[in-house]
mmCIF file of C-alpha atoms in Angstrom:
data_model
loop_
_atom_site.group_PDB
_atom_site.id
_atom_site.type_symbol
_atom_site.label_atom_id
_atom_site.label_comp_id
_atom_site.label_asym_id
_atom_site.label_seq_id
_atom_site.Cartn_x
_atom_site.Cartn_y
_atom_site.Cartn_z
ATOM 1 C CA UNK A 1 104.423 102.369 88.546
ATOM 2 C CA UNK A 2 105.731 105.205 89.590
ATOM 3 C CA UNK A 3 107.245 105.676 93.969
ATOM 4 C CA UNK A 4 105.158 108.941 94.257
ATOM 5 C CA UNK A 5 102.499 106.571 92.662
ATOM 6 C CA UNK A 6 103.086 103.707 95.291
ATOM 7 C CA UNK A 7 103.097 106.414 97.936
ATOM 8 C CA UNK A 8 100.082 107.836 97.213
ATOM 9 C CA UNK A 9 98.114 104.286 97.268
ATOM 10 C CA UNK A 10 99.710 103.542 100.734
ATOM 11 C CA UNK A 11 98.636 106.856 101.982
ATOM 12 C CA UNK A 12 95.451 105.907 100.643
ATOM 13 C CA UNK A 13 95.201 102.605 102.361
ATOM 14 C CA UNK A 14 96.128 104.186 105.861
ATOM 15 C CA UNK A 15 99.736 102.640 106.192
ATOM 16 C CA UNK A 16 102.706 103.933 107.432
ATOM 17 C CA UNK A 17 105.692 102.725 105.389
ATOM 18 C CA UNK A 18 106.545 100.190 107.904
ATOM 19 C CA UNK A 19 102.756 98.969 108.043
ATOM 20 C CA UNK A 20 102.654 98.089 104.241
ATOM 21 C CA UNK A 21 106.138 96.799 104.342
ATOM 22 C CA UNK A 22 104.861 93.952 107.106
ATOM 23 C CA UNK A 23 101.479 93.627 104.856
ATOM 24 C CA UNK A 24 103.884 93.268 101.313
ATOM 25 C CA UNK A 25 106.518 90.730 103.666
ATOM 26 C CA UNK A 26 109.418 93.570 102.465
ATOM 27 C CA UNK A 27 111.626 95.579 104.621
ATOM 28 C CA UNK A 28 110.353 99.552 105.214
ATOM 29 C CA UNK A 29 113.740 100.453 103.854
ATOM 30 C CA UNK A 30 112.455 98.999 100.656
ATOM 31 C CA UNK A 31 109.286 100.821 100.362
ATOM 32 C CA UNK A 32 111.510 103.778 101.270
ATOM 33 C CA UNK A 33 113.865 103.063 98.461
ATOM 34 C CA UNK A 34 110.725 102.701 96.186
ATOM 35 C CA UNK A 35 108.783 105.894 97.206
ATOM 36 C CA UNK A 36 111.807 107.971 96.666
ATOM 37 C CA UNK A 37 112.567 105.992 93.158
ATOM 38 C CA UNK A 38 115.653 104.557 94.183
ATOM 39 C CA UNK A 39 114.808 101.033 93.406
ATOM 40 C CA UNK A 40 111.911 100.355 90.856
ATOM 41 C CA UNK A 41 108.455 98.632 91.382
ATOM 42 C CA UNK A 42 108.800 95.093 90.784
ATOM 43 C CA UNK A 43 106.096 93.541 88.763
ATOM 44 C CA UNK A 44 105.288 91.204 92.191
ATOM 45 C CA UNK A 45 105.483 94.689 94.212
ATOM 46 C CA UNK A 46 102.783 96.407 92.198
ATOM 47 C CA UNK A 47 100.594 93.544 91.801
ATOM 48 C CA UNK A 48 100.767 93.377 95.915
ATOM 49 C CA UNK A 49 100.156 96.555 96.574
ATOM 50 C CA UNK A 50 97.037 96.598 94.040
ATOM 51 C CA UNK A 51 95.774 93.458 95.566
ATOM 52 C CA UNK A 52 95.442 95.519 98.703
ATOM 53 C CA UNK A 53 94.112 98.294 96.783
ATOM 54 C CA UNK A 54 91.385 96.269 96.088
ATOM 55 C CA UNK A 55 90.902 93.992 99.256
ATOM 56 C CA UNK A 56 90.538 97.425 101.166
ATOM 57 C CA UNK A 57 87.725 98.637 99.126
ATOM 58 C CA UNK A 58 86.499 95.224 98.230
ATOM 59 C CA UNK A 59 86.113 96.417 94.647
ATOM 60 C CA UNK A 60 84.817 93.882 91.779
ATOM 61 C CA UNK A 61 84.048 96.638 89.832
ATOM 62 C CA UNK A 62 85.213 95.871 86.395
ATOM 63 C CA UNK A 63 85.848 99.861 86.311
ATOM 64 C CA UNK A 64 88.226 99.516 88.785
ATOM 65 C CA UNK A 65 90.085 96.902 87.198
ATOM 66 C CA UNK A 66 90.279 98.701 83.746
ATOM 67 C CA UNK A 67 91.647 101.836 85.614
ATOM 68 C CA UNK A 68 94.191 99.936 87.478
#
């Protein structure tokens, strides 16, 4: 995953960088570092910020899953 990627789906969930850095248990510095692609998306990073993706919009939808 991409930072402008990771960006966009925290934008999309409402947080502010600091928000989703409390929700993810990282610093915001981090999700700075990641939005501007200074520091990759760890495996354990993307699959948080998915799970989130998908806890906001309570989606089971096997759609969703095959898009994400």
């Amino acid at each position: 995953m991409e930072g402008q990627t990771f960006k966009r789906i925290r934008l999309a969930l409402g947080f502010t960088g600091d928000e989703l850095a409390h929700e993810l248990n990282v610093s915001g510095n981090y999700i700075r570092l990641v939005e501007t692609n200074k520091k990759p998306v760890s495996e354990l990073l993307e699959y948080k910020i998915m799970d989130q993706l998908r806890r906001r919009y309570h989606s089971n939808d096997p759609l969703f899953t095959i898009l994400t």
